PDB file of C-alpha atoms in Angstrom:
ATOM      1  CA  MET A   1     150.006  80.525  27.836  1.00 58.00           C
ATOM      2  CA  ASN A   2     147.849  81.669  24.650  1.00 63.00           C
ATOM      3  CA  LYS A   3     147.897  85.392  24.118  1.00 65.00           C
ATOM      4  CA  TRP A   4     143.977  85.607  24.213  1.00 65.00           C
ATOM      5  CA  LEU A   5     143.716  83.402  27.206  1.00 63.00           C
ATOM      6  CA  ARG A   6     146.515  85.532  29.164  1.00 65.00           C
ATOM      7  CA  ARG A   7     144.624  88.909  28.459  1.00 60.00           C
ATOM      8  CA  THR A   8     141.418  87.370  29.735  1.00 59.00           C
ATOM      9  CA  LEU A   9     142.999  86.341  32.850  1.00 63.00           C
ATOM     10  CA  ASN A  10     144.889  89.985  33.461  1.00 61.00           C
ATOM     11  CA  PHE A  11     141.351  91.122  32.633  1.00 58.00           C
ATOM     12  CA  THR A  12     139.566  89.225  35.140  1.00 59.00           C
ATOM     13  CA  LEU A  13     142.633  89.791  37.643  1.00 59.00           C
ATOM     14  CA  PHE A  14     142.180  93.689  37.303  1.00 56.00           C
ATOM     15  CA  CYS A  15     138.203  93.150  37.805  1.00 54.00           C
ATOM     16  CA  ILE A  16     138.827  91.421  41.056  1.00 56.00           C
ATOM     17  CA  ALA A  17     141.415  93.850  42.647  1.00 52.00           C
ATOM     18  CA  PHE A  18     139.399  96.835  41.631  1.00 50.00           C
ATOM     19  CA  ASN A  19     136.101  95.310  43.178  1.00 52.00           C
ATOM     20  CA  THR A  20     138.130  94.591  46.167  1.00 51.00           C
ATOM     21  CA  LEU A  21     139.630  98.255  46.340  1.00 47.00           C
ATOM     22  CA  GLU A  22     135.912  99.767  45.357  1.00 48.00           C
ATOM     23  CA  HIS A  23     134.712  97.832  48.585  1.00 44.00           C
ATOM     24  CA  PHE A  24     137.544  98.879  50.767  1.00 45.00           C
ATOM     25  CA  CYS A  25     137.100 102.629  49.817  1.00 44.00           C
ATOM     26  CA  HIS A  26     133.519 102.322  49.967  1.00 44.00           C
ATOM     27  CA  LYS A  27     134.013 101.240  53.538  1.00 46.00           C
ATOM     28  CA  LYS A  28     136.483 103.436  54.698  1.00 48.00           C
ATOM     29  CA  THR A  29     134.424 106.719  53.406  1.00 50.00           C
ATOM     30  CA  ALA A  30     130.916 105.463  53.699  1.00 56.00           C
ATOM     31  CA  GLY A  31     131.063 106.043  49.817  1.00 73.00           C
ATOM     32  CA  PHE A  32     130.841 109.962  50.174  1.00 80.00           C
ATOM     33  CA  SER A  33     132.088 111.690  46.999  1.00 82.00           C
ATOM     34  CA  LEU A  34     130.807 114.962  45.624  1.00 85.00           C
ATOM     35  CA  LEU A  35     129.950 113.364  42.624  1.00 81.00           C
ATOM     36  CA  ARG A  36     127.554 110.740  44.378  1.00 82.00           C
ATOM     37  CA  LEU A  37     125.361 113.843  45.599  1.00 85.00           C
ATOM     38  CA  GLN A  38     125.064 115.465  42.344  1.00 84.00           C
ATOM     39  CA  PHE A  39     121.648 114.952  40.271  1.00 84.00           C
ATOM     40  CA  ASP A  40     122.272 113.030  37.199  1.00 77.00           C
ATOM     41  CA  ASP A  41     120.960 114.587  33.934  1.00 70.00           C
ATOM     42  CA  GLU A  42     117.450 116.404  35.081  1.00 72.00           C
ATOM     43  CA  LYS A  43     116.635 119.457  33.899  1.00 74.00           C
ATOM     44  CA  PRO A  44     116.607 122.489  36.042  1.00 76.00           C
ATOM     45  CA  GLU A  45     113.489 124.131  37.316  1.00 79.00           C
ATOM     46  CA  LEU A  46     112.739 127.771  38.386  1.00 75.00           C
ATOM     47  CA  ILE A  47     112.636 127.965  42.225  1.00 79.00           C
ATOM     48  CA  SER A  48     112.584 130.870  44.759  1.00 82.00           C
ATOM     49  CA  PRO A  49     113.247 129.886  48.431  1.00 90.00           C
ATOM     50  CA  ASP A  50     112.634 132.664  51.077  1.00 92.00           C
ATOM     51  CA  SER A  51     115.447 134.418  52.261  1.00 95.00           C
ATOM     52  CA  ALA A  52     115.479 132.583  55.901  1.00 96.00           C
ATOM     53  CA  THR A  53     116.151 129.385  53.692  1.00 96.00           C
ATOM     54  CA  LEU A  54     119.021 131.103  51.848  1.00 96.00           C
ATOM     55  CA  SER A  55     120.343 132.301  55.424  1.00 97.00           C
ATOM     56  CA  HIS A  56     120.225 129.139  56.775  1.00 98.00           C
ATOM     57  CA  LEU A  57     121.875 127.562  53.834  1.00 98.00           C
ATOM     58  CA  ASN A  58     124.510 130.169  53.724  1.00 97.00           C
ATOM     59  CA  GLN A  59     127.175 128.890  56.015  1.00 98.00           C
ATOM     60  CA  PRO A  60     129.777 126.342  56.518  1.00 98.00           C
ATOM     61  CA  TYR A  61     128.487 122.620  57.163  1.00 99.00           C
ATOM     62  CA  ARG A  62     130.359 119.588  58.575  1.00 98.00           C
ATOM     63  CA  TYR A  63     130.154 116.011  58.229  1.00 98.00           C
ATOM     64  CA  PHE A  64     128.017 114.821  61.234  1.00 96.00           C
ATOM     65  CA  GLY A  65     127.359 111.217  60.495  1.00 95.00           C
ATOM     66  CA  HIS A  66     125.219 108.882  57.555  1.00 93.00           C
ATOM     67  CA  GLY A  67     122.799 106.519  57.810  1.00 89.00           C
ATOM     68  CA  ASN A  68     121.686 104.121  54.809  1.00 87.00           C
ATOM     69  CA  GLN A  69     119.896 106.778  52.971  1.00 90.00           C
ATOM     70  CA  SER A  70     121.805 109.935  53.105  1.00 94.00           C
ATOM     71  CA  TYR A  71     125.282 111.668  54.495  1.00 96.00           C
ATOM     72  CA  VAL A  72     124.120 114.111  57.233  1.00 97.00           C
ATOM     73  CA  PHE A  73     126.347 117.410  57.929  1.00 98.00           C
ATOM     74  CA  VAL A  74     125.628 120.237  60.607  1.00 99.00           C
ATOM     75  CA  SER A  75     125.878 124.106  60.160  1.00 99.00           C
ATOM     76  CA  GLU A  76     128.486 126.111  61.695  1.00 98.00           C
ATOM     77  CA  ASP A  77     125.803 127.670  64.119  1.00 98.00           C
ATOM     78  CA  GLY A  78     124.694 124.121  65.069  1.00 98.00           C
ATOM     79  CA  GLU A  79     121.019 124.721  64.451  1.00 98.00           C
ATOM     80  CA  TYR A  80     120.365 122.971  61.071  1.00 99.00           C
ATOM     81  CA  ILE A  81     121.196 119.807  59.543  1.00 98.00           C
ATOM     82  CA  LEU A  82     121.964 119.154  55.614  1.00 98.00           C
ATOM     83  CA  LYS A  83     121.052 115.357  54.298  1.00 98.00           C
ATOM     84  CA  PHE A  84     122.487 114.493  50.835  1.00 96.00           C
ATOM     85  CA  PHE A  85     120.909 111.796  49.236  1.00 93.00           C
ATOM     86  CA  LYS A  86     123.387 108.568  48.560  1.00 91.00           C
ATOM     87  CA  TYR A  87     121.299 107.291  45.525  1.00 82.00           C
ATOM     88  CA  ALA A  88     121.243 110.653  43.859  1.00 70.00           C
ATOM     89  CA  ARG A  89     122.309 109.277  40.600  1.00 65.00           C
ATOM     90  CA  PRO A  90     123.488 106.104  39.486  1.00 57.00           C
ATOM     91  CA  PRO A  91     126.619 104.584  41.049  1.00 54.00           C
ATOM     92  CA  VAL A  92     128.142 104.041  37.547  1.00 53.00           C
ATOM     93  CA  PRO A  93     127.233 104.838  34.294  1.00 52.00           C
ATOM     94  CA  GLY A  94     124.467 102.600  32.534  1.00 51.00           C
ATOM     95  CA  TRP A  95     126.724 101.810  29.604  1.00 45.00           C
ATOM     96  CA  ALA A  96     129.435  99.979  32.214  1.00 50.00           C
ATOM     97  CA  SER A  97     126.550  97.434  33.192  1.00 49.00           C
ATOM     98  CA  ARG A  98     125.859  96.561  29.401  1.00 51.00           C
ATOM     99  CA  ILE A  99     129.762  95.019  28.951  1.00 54.00           C
ATOM    100  CA  PRO A 100     130.165  91.334  28.795  1.00 55.00           C
ATOM    101  CA  LEU A 101     131.982  90.131  32.176  1.00 51.00           C
ATOM    102  CA  LEU A 102     132.426  93.326  33.698  1.00 52.00           C
ATOM    103  CA  ASN A 103     128.799  93.813  34.424  1.00 52.00           C
ATOM    104  CA  GLN A 104     129.363  90.563  36.440  1.00 52.00           C
ATOM    105  CA  PHE A 105     131.244  92.440  39.341  1.00 53.00           C
ATOM    106  CA  LYS A 106     129.029  94.015  41.780  1.00 55.00           C
ATOM    107  CA  PRO A 107     130.113  97.623  41.282  1.00 57.00           C
ATOM    108  CA  PHE A 108     129.107  97.422  37.490  1.00 56.00           C
ATOM    109  CA  SER A 109     125.791  95.224  38.148  1.00 64.00           C
ATOM    110  CA  LEU A 110     122.590  96.356  36.282  1.00 64.00           C
ATOM    111  CA  LYS A 111     120.966  94.876  39.257  1.00 72.00           C
ATOM    112  CA  ARG A 112     122.956  97.622  41.483  1.00 67.00           C
ATOM    113  CA  ILE A 113     121.932 100.526  39.269  1.00 72.00           C
ATOM    114  CA  ASN A 114     118.182  99.541  39.263  1.00 74.00           C
ATOM    115  CA  LYS A 115     118.272  99.202  43.270  1.00 82.00           C
ATOM    116  CA  ALA A 116     119.467 102.483  43.556  1.00 79.00           C
ATOM    117  CA  ALA A 117     117.026 103.998  41.581  1.00 82.00           C
ATOM    118  CA  ALA A 118     114.155 102.336  43.210  1.00 87.00           C
ATOM    119  CA  LYS A 119     115.670 103.793  46.596  1.00 89.00           C
ATOM    120  CA  LYS A 120     116.051 107.308  45.355  1.00 88.00           C
ATOM    121  CA  LYS A 121     112.280 107.045  44.231  1.00 91.00           C
ATOM    122  CA  ARG A 122     111.192 105.636  47.529  1.00 94.00           C
ATOM    123  CA  ASP A 123     113.501 108.549  49.326  1.00 94.00           C
ATOM    124  CA  PHE A 124     112.492 111.358  47.392  1.00 94.00           C
ATOM    125  CA  GLU A 125     108.494 110.245  47.938  1.00 96.00           C
ATOM    126  CA  ALA A 126     109.119 109.483  51.844  1.00 97.00           C
ATOM    127  CA  TYR A 127     110.618 113.028  52.145  1.00 97.00           C
ATOM    128  CA  GLN A 128     107.864 114.860  49.950  1.00 97.00           C
ATOM    129  CA  LEU A 129     104.956 113.206  52.061  1.00 98.00           C
ATOM    130  CA  ALA A 130     106.562 114.184  55.436  1.00 98.00           C
ATOM    131  CA  TYR A 131     107.123 118.068  53.930  1.00 98.00           C
ATOM    132  CA  LYS A 132     103.376 118.032  52.398  1.00 98.00           C
ATOM    133  CA  GLU A 133     101.872 116.489  55.924  1.00 98.00           C
ATOM    134  CA  LEU A 134     104.464 116.374  58.801  1.00 98.00           C
ATOM    135  CA  ARG A 135     106.607 119.389  58.372  1.00 98.00           C
ATOM    136  CA  GLU A 136     106.206 120.388  61.929  1.00 98.00           C
ATOM    137  CA  GLU A 137     106.541 116.966  63.100  1.00 98.00           C
ATOM    138  CA  THR A 138     109.770 116.184  61.381  1.00 98.00           C
ATOM    139  CA  GLY A 139     111.587 119.710  61.769  1.00 98.00           C
ATOM    140  CA  LEU A 140     111.773 119.910  57.814  1.00 98.00           C
ATOM    141  CA  LEU A 141     112.473 123.260  56.609  1.00 98.00           C
ATOM    142  CA  TYR A 142     113.082 122.796  52.894  1.00 97.00           C
ATOM    143  CA  LEU A 143     113.112 120.065  49.988  1.00 97.00           C
ATOM    144  CA  HIS A 144     115.392 120.402  46.891  1.00 96.00           C
ATOM    145  CA  LEU A 145     114.436 117.500  44.574  1.00 94.00           C
ATOM    146  CA  ASN A 146     115.195 119.195  41.692  1.00 92.00           C
ATOM    147  CA  PRO A 147     118.296 121.050  39.887  1.00 93.00           C
ATOM    148  CA  SER A 148     118.101 124.804  39.991  1.00 93.00           C
ATOM    149  CA  GLU A 149     120.209 127.280  38.236  1.00 90.00           C
ATOM    150  CA  ASN A 150     121.854 130.153  40.361  1.00 87.00           C
ATOM    151  CA  THR A 151     119.395 130.072  43.159  1.00 93.00           C
ATOM    152  CA  TYR A 152     121.644 128.863  45.893  1.00 95.00           C
ATOM    153  CA  PRO A 153     124.677 129.259  47.280  1.00 96.00           C
ATOM    154  CA  VAL A 154     128.141 127.059  46.885  1.00 97.00           C
ATOM    155  CA  ILE A 155     129.030 126.537  50.416  1.00 98.00           C
ATOM    156  CA  PRO A 156     131.974 124.864  51.987  1.00 98.00           C
ATOM    157  CA  ILE A 157     131.859 121.361  53.625  1.00 98.00           C
ATOM    158  CA  ARG A 158     134.110 119.071  55.452  1.00 98.00           C
ATOM    159  CA  ASP A 159     134.039 115.438  55.246  1.00 96.00           C
ATOM    160  CA  LYS A 160     134.645 112.890  57.954  1.00 94.00           C
ATOM    161  CA  PHE A 161     138.255 113.351  57.213  1.00 94.00           C
ATOM    162  CA  ASN A 162     137.964 117.443  57.319  1.00 96.00           C
ATOM    163  CA  ASN A 163     138.782 117.557  53.694  1.00 96.00           C
ATOM    164  CA  ALA A 164     137.204 120.568  52.446  1.00 97.00           C
ATOM    165  CA  TYR A 165     135.128 120.937  49.307  1.00 97.00           C
ATOM    166  CA  ALA A 166     132.831 123.608  47.589  1.00 97.00           C
ATOM    167  CA  LEU A 167     129.661 122.222  47.117  1.00 97.00           C
ATOM    168  CA  ASP A 168     127.071 123.826  44.986  1.00 96.00           C
ATOM    169  CA  LEU A 169     123.571 123.476  46.122  1.00 97.00           C
ATOM    170  CA  ASN A 170     122.082 124.203  42.877  1.00 95.00           C
ATOM    171  CA  THR A 171     123.215 120.904  41.530  1.00 93.00           C
ATOM    172  CA  THR A 172     122.681 118.572  44.655  1.00 95.00           C
ATOM    173  CA  PRO A 173     119.323 117.271  46.066  1.00 94.00           C
ATOM    174  CA  PHE A 174     119.172 117.924  49.600  1.00 97.00           C
ATOM    175  CA  VAL A 175     117.180 118.295  52.666  1.00 98.00           C
ATOM    176  CA  LEU A 176     117.225 121.276  55.125  1.00 98.00           C
ATOM    177  CA  GLN A 177     116.208 119.955  58.359  1.00 99.00           C
ATOM    178  CA  LYS A 178     115.871 121.970  62.067  1.00 98.00           C
ATOM    179  CA  ARG A 179     118.636 120.271  64.367  1.00 98.00           C
ATOM    180  CA  ALA A 180     117.302 117.935  67.000  1.00 98.00           C
ATOM    181  CA  VAL A 181     118.986 116.141  70.363  1.00 98.00           C
ATOM    182  CA  PRO A 182     118.200 112.414  70.137  1.00 97.00           C
ATOM    183  CA  ALA A 183     115.364 111.485  72.488  1.00 97.00           C
ATOM    184  CA  PHE A 184     117.299 108.904  74.535  1.00 96.00           C
ATOM    185  CA  ARG A 185     119.902 111.788  75.076  1.00 97.00           C
ATOM    186  CA  GLN A 186     117.281 114.321  75.882  1.00 98.00           C
ATOM    187  CA  PHE A 187     115.772 112.030  78.546  1.00 97.00           C
ATOM    188  CA  SER A 188     119.020 111.287  80.174  1.00 98.00           C
ATOM    189  CA  ARG A 189     119.817 115.090  80.662  1.00 98.00           C
ATOM    190  CA  TRP A 190     116.323 115.771  81.976  1.00 98.00           C
ATOM    191  CA  ILE A 191     116.995 112.974  84.622  1.00 98.00           C
ATOM    192  CA  LYS A 192     120.522 114.108  85.225  1.00 97.00           C
ATOM    193  CA  ASN A 193     119.295 117.490  86.129  1.00 98.00           C
ATOM    194  CA  GLY A 194     116.640 116.152  88.164  1.00 97.00           C
ATOM    195  CA  GLU A 195     114.079 117.763  85.779  1.00 98.00           C
ATOM    196  CA  ILE A 196     111.631 114.518  86.108  1.00 97.00           C
ATOM    197  CA  GLU A 197     108.586 116.102  85.322  1.00 97.00           C
ATOM    198  CA  LYS A 198     110.116 117.219  81.753  1.00 98.00           C
ATOM    199  CA  ALA A 199     111.032 114.030  81.382  1.00 97.00           C
ATOM    200  CA  GLU A 200     107.138 112.646  82.102  1.00 96.00           C
ATOM    201  CA  GLN A 201     105.926 115.322  79.597  1.00 97.00           C
ATOM    202  CA  GLY A 202     108.516 114.039  77.024  1.00 97.00           C
ATOM    203  CA  ILE A 203     106.987 110.729  77.375  1.00 96.00           C
ATOM    204  CA  HIS A 204     103.818 112.093  76.545  1.00 96.00           C
ATOM    205  CA  ASN A 205     104.538 114.433  73.862  1.00 96.00           C
ATOM    206  CA  LEU A 206     106.327 111.475  71.925  1.00 96.00           C
ATOM    207  CA  PHE A 207     102.624 109.460  72.246  1.00 95.00           C
ATOM    208  CA  ASP A 208     101.480 112.514  70.797  1.00 96.00           C
ATOM    209  CA  LEU A 209     103.810 112.800  68.065  1.00 96.00           C
ATOM    210  CA  PHE A 210     103.084 109.307  66.946  1.00 95.00           C
ATOM    211  CA  SER A 211      99.433 109.537  67.283  1.00 95.00           C
ATOM    212  CA  ARG A 212      99.523 112.586  64.945  1.00 96.00           C
ATOM    213  CA  ARG A 213     101.623 110.677  62.109  1.00 96.00           C
ATOM    214  CA  ILE A 214      99.342 107.430  62.514  1.00 95.00           C
ATOM    215  CA  ALA A 215      95.943 110.111  62.023  1.00 95.00           C
ATOM    216  CA  LYS A 216      97.198 110.758  58.642  1.00 96.00           C
ATOM    217  CA  HIS A 217      97.801 107.118  57.844  1.00 96.00           C
ATOM    218  CA  ILE A 218     101.265 107.350  57.124  1.00 97.00           C
ATOM    219  CA  ALA A 219     103.392 104.675  58.658  1.00 95.00           C
ATOM    220  CA  ASP A 220     107.169 104.425  59.257  1.00 93.00           C
ATOM    221  CA  ASP A 221     108.823 101.251  58.993  1.00 83.00           C
ATOM    222  CA  ASP A 222     111.753 102.603  60.383  1.00 80.00           C
ATOM    223  CA  SER A 223     109.989 104.167  63.929  1.00 77.00           C
ATOM    224  CA  ASN A 224     112.951 103.378  66.232  1.00 79.00           C
ATOM    225  CA  PHE A 225     112.986 105.279  69.426  1.00 82.00           C
ATOM    226  CA  TYR A 226     116.721 105.464  69.539  1.00 81.00           C
ATOM    227  CA  SER A 227     117.560 106.590  66.018  1.00 83.00           C
ATOM    228  CA  ASN A 228     114.428 108.534  64.684  1.00 92.00           C
ATOM    229  CA  CYS A 229     113.061 110.745  67.693  1.00 96.00           C
ATOM    230  CA  GLY A 230     114.672 113.568  69.175  1.00 98.00           C
ATOM    231  CA  PHE A 231     113.836 116.912  70.815  1.00 98.00           C
ATOM    232  CA  ILE A 232     114.215 120.344  69.821  1.00 98.00           C
ATOM    233  CA  GLY A 233     113.708 122.151  73.514  1.00 97.00           C
ATOM    234  CA  GLU A 234     111.021 119.969  74.810  1.00 97.00           C
ATOM    235  CA  THR A 235     109.119 119.503  71.713  1.00 98.00           C
ATOM    236  CA  PRO A 236     109.776 116.101  69.744  1.00 98.00           C
ATOM    237  CA  ILE A 237     110.148 115.506  66.135  1.00 98.00           C
ATOM    238  CA  LEU A 238     110.594 112.344  64.078  1.00 97.00           C
ATOM    239  CA  ILE A 239     114.268 113.004  62.732  1.00 96.00           C
ATOM    240  CA  ASP A 240     114.216 110.545  59.972  1.00 95.00           C
ATOM    241  CA  PRO A 241     111.048 110.297  57.624  1.00 96.00           C
ATOM    242  CA  GLY A 242     112.639 108.723  54.790  1.00 94.00           C
ATOM    243  CA  HIS A 243     110.734 105.375  55.214  1.00 94.00           C
ATOM    244  CA  PHE A 244     107.429 107.091  55.457  1.00 97.00           C
ATOM    245  CA  ILE A 245     104.529 105.883  53.261  1.00 96.00           C
ATOM    246  CA  LEU A 246     100.649 105.976  53.141  1.00 96.00           C
ATOM    247  CA  ASN A 247      98.937 102.965  54.641  1.00 95.00           C
ATOM    248  CA  PRO A 248      95.189 103.434  55.423  1.00 92.00           C
ATOM    249  CA  ALA A 249      95.419 100.329  57.024  1.00 90.00           C
ATOM    250  CA  LEU A 250      97.735 101.368  59.777  1.00 90.00           C
ATOM    251  CA  SER A 251      97.112 100.305  63.164  1.00 83.00           C
ATOM    252  CA  SER A 252      97.609 102.555  65.882  1.00 85.00           C
ATOM    253  CA  HIS A 253      97.556  99.827  68.438  1.00 85.00           C
ATOM    254  CA  ALA A 254     100.431  98.162  67.107  1.00 86.00           C
ATOM    255  CA  GLU A 255     102.319 101.174  66.611  1.00 87.00           C
ATOM    256  CA  LEU A 256     102.154 102.921  69.953  1.00 91.00           C
ATOM    257  CA  HIS A 257     102.682  99.440  71.346  1.00 91.00           C
ATOM    258  CA  GLU A 258     106.394  99.212  69.755  1.00 89.00           C
ATOM    259  CA  LEU A 259     107.021 102.461  71.073  1.00 90.00           C
ATOM    260  CA  SER A 260     105.754 101.608  74.758  1.00 93.00           C
ATOM    261  CA  LEU A 261     107.845  98.709  74.972  1.00 93.00           C
ATOM    262  CA  GLU A 262     111.040 100.559  73.800  1.00 93.00           C
ATOM    263  CA  LEU A 263     110.468 103.208  76.327  1.00 95.00           C
ATOM    264  CA  GLN A 264     109.444 100.990  78.833  1.00 94.00           C
ATOM    265  CA  LYS A 265     112.923  99.197  78.454  1.00 94.00           C
ATOM    266  CA  TRP A 266     115.035 102.109  78.147  1.00 96.00           C
ATOM    267  CA  PHE A 267     113.450 103.629  81.357  1.00 96.00           C
ATOM    268  CA  ALA A 268     113.581 100.475  83.361  1.00 96.00           C
ATOM    269  CA  LYS A 269     117.450 100.446  82.871  1.00 96.00           C
ATOM    270  CA  HIS A 270     118.011 104.531  83.256  1.00 96.00           C
ATOM    271  CA  TYR A 271     115.614 105.413  85.463  1.00 96.00           C
ATOM    272  CA  PRO A 272     112.848 102.662  86.638  1.00 96.00           C
ATOM    273  CA  PRO A 273     110.371 105.147  88.564  1.00 95.00           C
ATOM    274  CA  LEU A 274     109.677 106.706  85.138  1.00 95.00           C
ATOM    275  CA  ALA A 275     108.618 103.245  83.590  1.00 93.00           C
ATOM    276  CA  SER A 276     105.268 103.340  85.021  1.00 87.00           C
ATOM    277  CA  HIS A 277     104.714 106.439  83.272  1.00 83.00           C
ATOM    278  CA  VAL A 278     104.998 104.921  79.610  1.00 89.00           C
ATOM    279  CA  HIS A 279     101.712 104.239  78.067  1.00 79.00           C
ATOM    280  CA  PRO A 280      99.469 105.794  75.156  1.00 69.00           C
ATOM    281  CA  LEU A 281      97.261 108.723  75.823  1.00 56.00           C
TER     282      LEU A 281
END
C-alpha cells in the first residue's frame, strides 16, 4: 500500500476512533470538566460582592443535575444552587477548526464552535435580563459573568461520580440562586399532608408569577411547569430563566392558557378536586 495512502487511512481511523470516544465520554459525564466551565480569555473586572454572597459561596457544593445550558450544584447546607454554564468557552481551540479533514469531524467543526458561542451569548443575556427585571421572581442572588481576581473563594465541589475538585470561582462564570422545590413535588407534599388550601393558593400564586413576567414583556420559550417552576416555602419562582427574552408582542392569553392546560392535566391525574381551581386570576 502506498505510504501516503496508509498514513491517510491511519489518520482517518484515528479521527473516527477519537470522535466515537469523545461521544461516549460526553454521554457518560454529560460533558463535565473544570476546563469547560472556565472563562476563555476575557479580561478580569473589578467586582465587590457583598459579604452575604461570599458567605453563601464559601462552602462545599456537590453535583445536583444538568440541563441544556448548565451544570447544577447544590450547597452543603442545601439552601443554594450554583449553575455553571456549559458554553463558557469554545469546545475546542479555534485553530483546530481550520485544519483540513480534522474540521470535518464534529468535535472540531467550526459550526460547533459558532453554535457554542451563540448559546453562551443567549444564556448570559437571558440571565442578565432576569437579574435586572425579575430577581425576586427567579430567586437569583448573584451573577458572575466576567472574570475577576482574588475576589471569590476557591471552593470544593464534587461531580456526579463523587470526584473532588477545587474550583476557582474567579475564573468561572456562575449563577447563585436560592434552591427551590419543584412545583409538582411541592403540590404533592401539600396534597399528601392534607394542606389543600396551600395547594389552592399555590395555583393562584403561580398564575400571579407568570402574570408578573408577562407584564414586563419577558417571554420564556421554556416555561414548562414541570421543569421551570418551583416553590421556596409557599412562594413560587421561575427556576430556569435561561430562555428569557424581551418580546413587546407577548400574548398573556396564550402563555396563561398553556400554564392552565399543564396544571389541569397534572391535577386531573393527582388530585381531581383541585383541577377546577386552575384558571388565570
